[in-house]
Amino acid sequence: MIACCHAAAYRNHCVPMSAVAVSISRFCSSSIGRKVLVALTGGVFVLFVLGHMLGNLQVFLGPEMLNSYAHKLQSLGPILWLIRIFLLVTIAVHIVLTIQLTRENRRSRESRYGKPATIVATKPSRIMIWSGLTVLAFIVFHILHLTACITHPDFATFTYDLHGEQVPDVYKRVVVGFSSLPVSVFYIIAMLMLSNHLVHGVSSMFQTLGLATEKNWPLLQKAGIAYALLILIGNCSIPIAILCGFGR
């Protein structure tokens, strides 16, 4: 009798849990669910891009400020790599779901009209996938270049005396790295593609999450453009300044 009661209690506990899991699975596999996931993963990336830019701009405050900031991040140890992996997975999920939704929308239009339909869309929205893939490729290169020092192993030998402690000289890595014209050009191109992505992505994120209205939509579009310009100018100012002689 006691065993039966335990079994019944176990079934009653598992049924709601399994129902929740099934509901979540169905939501994530639905078109609406994937659009929401694209918006949420995009939101994570939007916040990261701003924080990353503010951190990098400390290069203009000198080697001690940037190296101190980088040392604090490095002191996080494995947590920092977990954050990096989380961001890469987030971006990968964002791109994969975006490609899936784009293909489904295209097939839907073709089956409806019998041929590709002409869709009124902004230029940034037309190349969202390509700009996203370019940004992902750049992020991988950026990590291999300045963080893991795989593309330039000598970067790992750069050290800086920070209050008596020898720490990686991130400032020197940035200056030497962006002194290369091909690297700086690739960086600037990637930032142009990123900004193109943000112009459409920021406003669309609010629209997908149901936060856009007919009244605030023009403002959200302008906010997306302003944010994209902020990121573009802030990030591109670093390689341009170094190519012009800053820090060398």
PDB file of C-alpha atoms in Angstrom:
ATOM      1  CA  MET A   1       0.000   0.000   0.000  1.00  0.00           C
ATOM      2  CA  ILE A   2       2.811   2.364   0.951  1.00  0.00           C
ATOM      3  CA  ALA A   3       4.704   1.454  -2.204  1.00  0.00           C
ATOM      4  CA  CYS A   4       1.623   2.194  -4.311  1.00  0.00           C
ATOM      5  CA  CYS A   5       1.251   5.584  -2.659  1.00  0.00           C
ATOM      6  CA  HIS A   6       4.889   6.395  -3.374  1.00  0.00           C
ATOM      7  CA  ALA A   7       4.442   5.299  -7.000  1.00  0.00           C
ATOM      8  CA  ALA A   8       1.322   7.442  -7.376  1.00  0.00           C
ATOM      9  CA  ALA A   9       3.067  10.429  -5.837  1.00  0.00           C
ATOM     10  CA  TYR A  10       6.016   9.911  -8.184  1.00  0.00           C
ATOM     11  CA  ARG A  11       3.701   9.771 -11.212  1.00  0.00           C
ATOM     12  CA  ASN A  12       1.830  12.879 -10.091  1.00  0.00           C
ATOM     13  CA  HIS A  13       5.142  14.707  -9.700  1.00  0.00           C
ATOM     14  CA  CYS A  14       6.563  13.599 -13.057  1.00  0.00           C
ATOM     15  CA  VAL A  15       3.485  14.263 -15.171  1.00  0.00           C
ATOM     16  CA  PRO A  16       3.526  18.040 -14.632  1.00  0.00           C
ATOM     17  CA  MET A  17       7.296  18.115 -15.116  1.00  0.00           C
ATOM     18  CA  SER A  18       7.103  16.132 -18.354  1.00  0.00           C
ATOM     19  CA  ALA A  19       4.234  18.319 -19.527  1.00  0.00           C
ATOM     20  CA  VAL A  20       6.323  21.414 -18.926  1.00  0.00           C
ATOM     21  CA  ALA A  21       9.258  19.871 -20.787  1.00  0.00           C
ATOM     22  CA  VAL A  22       7.025  18.954 -23.729  1.00  0.00           C
ATOM     23  CA  SER A  23       5.515  22.445 -23.787  1.00  0.00           C
ATOM     24  CA  ILE A  24       8.957  24.057 -23.779  1.00  0.00           C
ATOM     25  CA  SER A  25      10.139  21.694 -26.520  1.00  0.00           C
ATOM     26  CA  ARG A  26       7.102  22.449 -28.685  1.00  0.00           C
ATOM     27  CA  PHE A  27       7.498  26.184 -28.135  1.00  0.00           C
ATOM     28  CA  CYS A  28      11.189  26.147 -29.057  1.00  0.00           C
ATOM     29  CA  SER A  29      10.527  24.084 -32.182  1.00  0.00           C
ATOM     30  CA  SER A  30       7.686  26.328 -33.346  1.00  0.00           C
ATOM     31  CA  SER A  31       8.245  29.297 -35.631  1.00  0.00           C
ATOM     32  CA  ILE A  32       7.192  31.771 -32.931  1.00  0.00           C
ATOM     33  CA  GLY A  33       9.392  30.089 -30.334  1.00  0.00           C
ATOM     34  CA  ARG A  34      12.439  30.216 -32.579  1.00  0.00           C
ATOM     35  CA  LYS A  35      11.791  33.877 -33.352  1.00  0.00           C
ATOM     36  CA  VAL A  36      11.700  34.595 -29.620  1.00  0.00           C
ATOM     37  CA  LEU A  37      14.962  32.661 -29.129  1.00  0.00           C
ATOM     38  CA  VAL A  38      16.537  34.667 -31.961  1.00  0.00           C
ATOM     39  CA  ALA A  39      15.444  37.880 -30.229  1.00  0.00           C
ATOM     40  CA  LEU A  40      16.720  36.768 -26.798  1.00  0.00           C
ATOM     41  CA  THR A  41      20.075  35.512 -28.078  1.00  0.00           C
ATOM     42  CA  GLY A  42      20.376  38.724 -30.085  1.00  0.00           C
ATOM     43  CA  GLY A  43      19.702  40.740 -26.934  1.00  0.00           C
ATOM     44  CA  VAL A  44      22.519  38.937 -25.110  1.00  0.00           C
ATOM     45  CA  PHE A  45      24.890  39.748 -27.956  1.00  0.00           C
ATOM     46  CA  VAL A  46      23.782  43.401 -28.101  1.00  0.00           C
ATOM     47  CA  LEU A  47      24.644  43.850 -24.411  1.00  0.00           C
ATOM     48  CA  PHE A  48      27.950  42.020 -24.814  1.00  0.00           C
ATOM     49  CA  VAL A  49      28.985  44.161 -27.790  1.00  0.00           C
ATOM     50  CA  LEU A  50      28.473  47.347 -25.783  1.00  0.00           C
ATOM     51  CA  GLY A  51      30.368  46.056 -22.744  1.00  0.00           C
ATOM     52  CA  HIS A  52      33.192  44.720 -24.886  1.00  0.00           C
ATOM     53  CA  MET A  53      33.553  48.028 -26.710  1.00  0.00           C
ATOM     54  CA  LEU A  54      33.673  50.030 -23.466  1.00  0.00           C
ATOM     55  CA  GLY A  55      36.378  47.710 -22.175  1.00  0.00           C
ATOM     56  CA  ASN A  56      38.438  47.974 -25.363  1.00  0.00           C
ATOM     57  CA  LEU A  57      38.194  51.770 -25.452  1.00  0.00           C
ATOM     58  CA  GLN A  58      40.340  51.815 -22.312  1.00  0.00           C
ATOM     59  CA  VAL A  59      43.275  51.426 -24.680  1.00  0.00           C
ATOM     60  CA  PHE A  60      43.084  55.227 -25.059  1.00  0.00           C
ATOM     61  CA  LEU A  61      43.648  55.574 -21.301  1.00  0.00           C
ATOM     62  CA  GLY A  62      47.058  53.953 -21.516  1.00  0.00           C
ATOM     63  CA  PRO A  63      48.664  50.547 -20.905  1.00  0.00           C
ATOM     64  CA  GLU A  64      48.138  50.470 -17.147  1.00  0.00           C
ATOM     65  CA  MET A  65      44.393  51.038 -17.367  1.00  0.00           C
ATOM     66  CA  LEU A  66      43.798  48.472 -20.130  1.00  0.00           C
ATOM     67  CA  ASN A  67      46.137  45.878 -18.618  1.00  0.00           C
ATOM     68  CA  SER A  68      44.554  46.318 -15.209  1.00  0.00           C
ATOM     69  CA  TYR A  69      41.111  45.777 -16.731  1.00  0.00           C
ATOM     70  CA  ALA A  70      42.304  42.715 -18.657  1.00  0.00           C
ATOM     71  CA  HIS A  71      43.990  41.301 -15.543  1.00  0.00           C
ATOM     72  CA  LYS A  72      40.733  41.554 -13.587  1.00  0.00           C
ATOM     73  CA  LEU A  73      38.977  39.600 -16.317  1.00  0.00           C
ATOM     74  CA  GLN A  74      41.733  36.990 -16.437  1.00  0.00           C
ATOM     75  CA  SER A  75      41.511  36.556 -12.663  1.00  0.00           C
ATOM     76  CA  LEU A  76      38.064  35.031 -13.218  1.00  0.00           C
ATOM     77  CA  GLY A  77      39.874  31.937 -14.486  1.00  0.00           C
ATOM     78  CA  PRO A  78      37.630  29.153 -15.848  1.00  0.00           C
ATOM     79  CA  ILE A  79      34.557  31.355 -15.356  1.00  0.00           C
ATOM     80  CA  LEU A  80      35.815  33.683 -18.092  1.00  0.00           C
ATOM     81  CA  TRP A  81      36.126  30.805 -20.562  1.00  0.00           C
ATOM     82  CA  LEU A  82      32.660  29.589 -19.618  1.00  0.00           C
ATOM     83  CA  ILE A  83      31.356  33.066 -20.423  1.00  0.00           C
ATOM     84  CA  ARG A  84      33.185  33.011 -23.762  1.00  0.00           C
ATOM     85  CA  ILE A  85      31.812  29.570 -24.614  1.00  0.00           C
ATOM     86  CA  PHE A  86      28.312  30.683 -23.608  1.00  0.00           C
ATOM     87  CA  LEU A  87      28.581  33.719 -25.899  1.00  0.00           C
ATOM     88  CA  LEU A  88      29.850  31.636 -28.832  1.00  0.00           C
ATOM     89  CA  VAL A  89      27.044  29.104 -28.363  1.00  0.00           C
ATOM     90  CA  THR A  90      24.525  31.941 -28.077  1.00  0.00           C
ATOM     91  CA  ILE A  91      25.741  33.482 -31.322  1.00  0.00           C
ATOM     92  CA  ALA A  92      25.800  30.099 -33.072  1.00  0.00           C
ATOM     93  CA  VAL A  93      22.212  29.363 -31.972  1.00  0.00           C
ATOM     94  CA  HIS A  94      21.181  32.842 -33.114  1.00  0.00           C
ATOM     95  CA  ILE A  95      22.660  32.309 -36.577  1.00  0.00           C
ATOM     96  CA  VAL A  96      21.375  28.742 -37.022  1.00  0.00           C
ATOM     97  CA  LEU A  97      17.816  29.692 -36.053  1.00  0.00           C
ATOM     98  CA  THR A  98      17.940  32.784 -38.270  1.00  0.00           C
ATOM     99  CA  ILE A  99      18.994  30.645 -41.256  1.00  0.00           C
ATOM    100  CA  GLN A 100      16.224  28.137 -40.533  1.00  0.00           C
ATOM    101  CA  LEU A 101      13.561  30.828 -40.302  1.00  0.00           C
ATOM    102  CA  THR A 102      14.795  32.553 -43.452  1.00  0.00           C
ATOM    103  CA  ARG A 103      14.682  29.306 -45.440  1.00  0.00           C
ATOM    104  CA  GLU A 104      11.207  28.487 -44.154  1.00  0.00           C
ATOM    105  CA  ASN A 105       9.933  31.961 -45.024  1.00  0.00           C
ATOM    106  CA  ARG A 106      11.448  31.693 -48.486  1.00  0.00           C
ATOM    107  CA  ARG A 107       9.894  28.271 -49.132  1.00  0.00           C
ATOM    108  CA  SER A 108       6.562  29.547 -47.857  1.00  0.00           C
ATOM    109  CA  ARG A 109       6.615  32.516 -50.225  1.00  0.00           C
ATOM    110  CA  GLU A 110       7.658  30.382 -53.198  1.00  0.00           C
ATOM    111  CA  SER A 111       4.935  27.801 -52.557  1.00  0.00           C
ATOM    112  CA  ARG A 112       2.363  30.572 -52.177  1.00  0.00           C
ATOM    113  CA  TYR A 113       3.245  32.488 -55.325  1.00  0.00           C
ATOM    114  CA  GLY A 114       4.829  29.737 -57.411  1.00  0.00           C
ATOM    115  CA  LYS A 115       8.019  31.803 -57.722  1.00  0.00           C
ATOM    116  CA  PRO A 116      10.202  33.975 -55.489  1.00  0.00           C
ATOM    117  CA  ALA A 117       8.136  36.961 -54.357  1.00  0.00           C
ATOM    118  CA  THR A 118       9.402  40.493 -54.329  1.00  0.00           C
ATOM    119  CA  ILE A 119       9.575  41.577 -50.728  1.00  0.00           C
ATOM    120  CA  VAL A 120      10.005  45.159 -49.607  1.00  0.00           C
ATOM    121  CA  ALA A 121      12.884  45.055 -47.149  1.00  0.00           C
ATOM    122  CA  THR A 122      15.686  47.270 -45.994  1.00  0.00           C
ATOM    123  CA  LYS A 123      19.211  46.604 -47.219  1.00  0.00           C
ATOM    124  CA  PRO A 124      20.443  45.587 -43.732  1.00  0.00           C
ATOM    125  CA  SER A 125      17.671  42.991 -43.396  1.00  0.00           C
ATOM    126  CA  ARG A 126      18.521  41.420 -46.764  1.00  0.00           C
ATOM    127  CA  ILE A 127      22.053  40.471 -45.711  1.00  0.00           C
ATOM    128  CA  MET A 128      21.402  39.648 -42.054  1.00  0.00           C
ATOM    129  CA  ILE A 129      22.628  36.071 -42.456  1.00  0.00           C
ATOM    130  CA  TRP A 130      25.839  37.049 -44.243  1.00  0.00           C
ATOM    131  CA  SER A 131      26.631  39.818 -41.790  1.00  0.00           C
ATOM    132  CA  GLY A 132      25.998  37.400 -38.919  1.00  0.00           C
ATOM    133  CA  LEU A 133      28.315  34.757 -40.389  1.00  0.00           C
ATOM    134  CA  THR A 134      31.001  37.386 -40.984  1.00  0.00           C
ATOM    135  CA  VAL A 135      30.764  38.563 -37.380  1.00  0.00           C
ATOM    136  CA  LEU A 136      30.978  34.962 -36.112  1.00  0.00           C
ATOM    137  CA  ALA A 137      34.089  34.337 -38.214  1.00  0.00           C
ATOM    138  CA  PHE A 138      35.610  37.545 -36.876  1.00  0.00           C
ATOM    139  CA  ILE A 139      34.892  36.615 -33.253  1.00  0.00           C
ATOM    140  CA  VAL A 140      36.686  33.286 -33.712  1.00  0.00           C
ATOM    141  CA  PHE A 141      39.657  35.056 -35.318  1.00  0.00           C
ATOM    142  CA  HIS A 142      39.633  37.753 -32.639  1.00  0.00           C
ATOM    143  CA  ILE A 143      39.927  35.133 -29.892  1.00  0.00           C
ATOM    144  CA  LEU A 144      42.686  33.256 -31.741  1.00  0.00           C
ATOM    145  CA  HIS A 145      44.471  36.550 -32.436  1.00  0.00           C
ATOM    146  CA  LEU A 146      44.479  38.578 -29.216  1.00  0.00           C
ATOM    147  CA  THR A 147      43.267  36.138 -26.549  1.00  0.00           C
ATOM    148  CA  ALA A 148      44.638  32.672 -27.282  1.00  0.00           C
ATOM    149  CA  CYS A 149      47.613  34.101 -29.239  1.00  0.00           C
ATOM    150  CA  ILE A 150      47.466  31.196 -31.695  1.00  0.00           C
ATOM    151  CA  THR A 151      47.804  33.277 -34.849  1.00  0.00           C
ATOM    152  CA  HIS A 152      50.631  35.261 -33.217  1.00  0.00           C
ATOM    153  CA  PRO A 153      52.367  33.068 -30.584  1.00  0.00           C
ATOM    154  CA  ASP A 154      54.819  35.864 -29.737  1.00  0.00           C
ATOM    155  CA  PHE A 155      51.929  37.852 -28.234  1.00  0.00           C
ATOM    156  CA  ALA A 156      51.994  35.436 -25.281  1.00  0.00           C
ATOM    157  CA  THR A 157      55.483  36.693 -24.401  1.00  0.00           C
ATOM    158  CA  PHE A 158      54.342  40.310 -23.976  1.00  0.00           C
ATOM    159  CA  THR A 159      54.242  41.147 -20.275  1.00  0.00           C
ATOM    160  CA  TYR A 160      53.584  44.288 -18.255  1.00  0.00           C
ATOM    161  CA  ASP A 161      54.664  45.235 -14.733  1.00  0.00           C
ATOM    162  CA  LEU A 162      51.381  45.986 -12.993  1.00  0.00           C
ATOM    163  CA  HIS A 163      52.188  47.172  -9.469  1.00  0.00           C
ATOM    164  CA  GLY A 164      55.042  44.689  -9.154  1.00  0.00           C
ATOM    165  CA  GLU A 165      53.165  41.794 -10.772  1.00  0.00           C
ATOM    166  CA  GLN A 166      53.957  40.563 -14.263  1.00  0.00           C
ATOM    167  CA  VAL A 167      50.708  40.325 -16.233  1.00  0.00           C
ATOM    168  CA  PRO A 168      49.948  39.816 -19.942  1.00  0.00           C
ATOM    169  CA  ASP A 169      50.503  43.050 -21.849  1.00  0.00           C
ATOM    170  CA  VAL A 170      47.161  43.256 -23.620  1.00  0.00           C
ATOM    171  CA  TYR A 171      47.824  46.877 -24.525  1.00  0.00           C
ATOM    172  CA  LYS A 172      50.913  45.894 -26.529  1.00  0.00           C
ATOM    173  CA  ARG A 173      49.019  43.024 -28.151  1.00  0.00           C
ATOM    174  CA  VAL A 174      46.332  45.441 -29.346  1.00  0.00           C
ATOM    175  CA  VAL A 175      48.832  48.008 -30.639  1.00  0.00           C
ATOM    176  CA  VAL A 176      51.037  45.466 -32.408  1.00  0.00           C
ATOM    177  CA  GLY A 177      48.046  43.499 -33.686  1.00  0.00           C
ATOM    178  CA  PHE A 178      46.287  46.484 -35.227  1.00  0.00           C
ATOM    179  CA  SER A 179      49.534  47.857 -36.630  1.00  0.00           C
ATOM    180  CA  SER A 180      49.001  45.245 -39.327  1.00  0.00           C
ATOM    181  CA  LEU A 181      46.972  46.822 -42.142  1.00  0.00           C
ATOM    182  CA  PRO A 182      45.248  43.552 -43.234  1.00  0.00           C
ATOM    183  CA  VAL A 183      44.155  42.830 -39.651  1.00  0.00           C
ATOM    184  CA  SER A 184      42.808  46.351 -39.160  1.00  0.00           C
ATOM    185  CA  VAL A 185      40.996  46.300 -42.501  1.00  0.00           C
ATOM    186  CA  PHE A 186      39.385  42.949 -41.619  1.00  0.00           C
ATOM    187  CA  TYR A 187      38.389  44.354 -38.235  1.00  0.00           C
ATOM    188  CA  ILE A 188      36.808  47.450 -39.785  1.00  0.00           C
ATOM    189  CA  ILE A 189      34.935  45.343 -42.369  1.00  0.00           C
ATOM    190  CA  ALA A 190      33.657  43.099 -39.566  1.00  0.00           C
ATOM    191  CA  MET A 191      32.490  46.158 -37.625  1.00  0.00           C
ATOM    192  CA  LEU A 192      30.672  47.453 -40.708  1.00  0.00           C
ATOM    193  CA  MET A 193      28.916  44.113 -41.036  1.00  0.00           C
ATOM    194  CA  LEU A 194      28.153  44.083 -37.314  1.00  0.00           C
ATOM    195  CA  SER A 195      26.658  47.557 -37.506  1.00  0.00           C
ATOM    196  CA  ASN A 196      24.571  46.518 -40.500  1.00  0.00           C
ATOM    197  CA  HIS A 197      23.297  43.618 -38.406  1.00  0.00           C
ATOM    198  CA  LEU A 198      22.499  45.867 -35.454  1.00  0.00           C
ATOM    199  CA  VAL A 199      20.573  48.432 -37.525  1.00  0.00           C
ATOM    200  CA  HIS A 200      17.899  45.865 -38.288  1.00  0.00           C
ATOM    201  CA  GLY A 201      18.432  43.507 -35.351  1.00  0.00           C
ATOM    202  CA  VAL A 202      17.940  45.908 -32.442  1.00  0.00           C
ATOM    203  CA  SER A 203      14.544  47.180 -33.570  1.00  0.00           C
ATOM    204  CA  SER A 204      13.420  43.716 -34.709  1.00  0.00           C
ATOM    205  CA  MET A 205      14.303  42.322 -31.290  1.00  0.00           C
ATOM    206  CA  PHE A 206      11.767  44.614 -29.611  1.00  0.00           C
ATOM    207  CA  GLN A 207       9.212  43.833 -32.307  1.00  0.00           C
ATOM    208  CA  THR A 208       9.553  40.069 -31.848  1.00  0.00           C
ATOM    209  CA  LEU A 209       9.231  40.341 -28.077  1.00  0.00           C
ATOM    210  CA  GLY A 210       6.014  42.318 -28.499  1.00  0.00           C
ATOM    211  CA  LEU A 211       7.470  45.564 -27.150  1.00  0.00           C
ATOM    212  CA  ALA A 212       7.084  47.524 -30.377  1.00  0.00           C
ATOM    213  CA  THR A 213       3.962  49.526 -31.082  1.00  0.00           C
ATOM    214  CA  GLU A 214       2.874  51.679 -33.977  1.00  0.00           C
ATOM    215  CA  LYS A 215       3.702  54.710 -31.868  1.00  0.00           C
ATOM    216  CA  ASN A 216       7.199  53.760 -30.690  1.00  0.00           C
ATOM    217  CA  TRP A 217       8.317  51.820 -33.795  1.00  0.00           C
ATOM    218  CA  PRO A 218       9.937  54.843 -35.538  1.00  0.00           C
ATOM    219  CA  LEU A 219      11.813  55.613 -32.312  1.00  0.00           C
ATOM    220  CA  LEU A 220      13.016  52.006 -32.024  1.00  0.00           C
ATOM    221  CA  GLN A 221      14.276  52.107 -35.598  1.00  0.00           C
ATOM    222  CA  LYS A 222      16.206  55.317 -34.900  1.00  0.00           C
ATOM    223  CA  ALA A 223      17.559  53.789 -31.690  1.00  0.00           C
ATOM    224  CA  GLY A 224      18.826  50.801 -33.670  1.00  0.00           C
ATOM    225  CA  ILE A 225      20.619  53.091 -36.125  1.00  0.00           C
ATOM    226  CA  ALA A 226      22.090  55.217 -33.320  1.00  0.00           C
ATOM    227  CA  TYR A 227      23.305  52.149 -31.419  1.00  0.00           C
ATOM    228  CA  ALA A 228      24.866  50.681 -34.569  1.00  0.00           C
ATOM    229  CA  LEU A 229      26.699  53.957 -35.283  1.00  0.00           C
ATOM    230  CA  LEU A 230      27.927  54.112 -31.690  1.00  0.00           C
ATOM    231  CA  ILE A 231      29.388  50.610 -31.910  1.00  0.00           C
ATOM    232  CA  LEU A 232      30.864  51.256 -35.351  1.00  0.00           C
ATOM    233  CA  ILE A 233      32.582  54.535 -34.395  1.00  0.00           C
ATOM    234  CA  GLY A 234      33.770  53.279 -31.021  1.00  0.00           C
ATOM    235  CA  ASN A 235      35.268  50.015 -32.273  1.00  0.00           C
ATOM    236  CA  CYS A 236      36.736  51.374 -35.510  1.00  0.00           C
ATOM    237  CA  SER A 237      38.407  54.260 -33.672  1.00  0.00           C
ATOM    238  CA  ILE A 238      40.919  51.798 -32.165  1.00  0.00           C
ATOM    239  CA  PRO A 239      42.500  50.322 -35.328  1.00  0.00           C
ATOM    240  CA  ILE A 240      42.290  53.660 -37.149  1.00  0.00           C
ATOM    241  CA  ALA A 241      44.079  55.462 -34.312  1.00  0.00           C
ATOM    242  CA  ILE A 242      46.791  52.777 -34.163  1.00  0.00           C
ATOM    243  CA  LEU A 243      47.311  52.842 -37.919  1.00  0.00           C
ATOM    244  CA  CYS A 244      47.729  56.620 -37.579  1.00  0.00           C
ATOM    245  CA  GLY A 245      50.513  56.091 -35.041  1.00  0.00           C
ATOM    246  CA  PHE A 246      48.755  55.929 -31.647  1.00  0.00           C
ATOM    247  CA  GLY A 247      50.663  53.830 -29.101  1.00  0.00           C
ATOM    248  CA  ARG A 248      53.538  53.021 -31.397  1.00  0.00           C
TER     249      ARG A 248
END
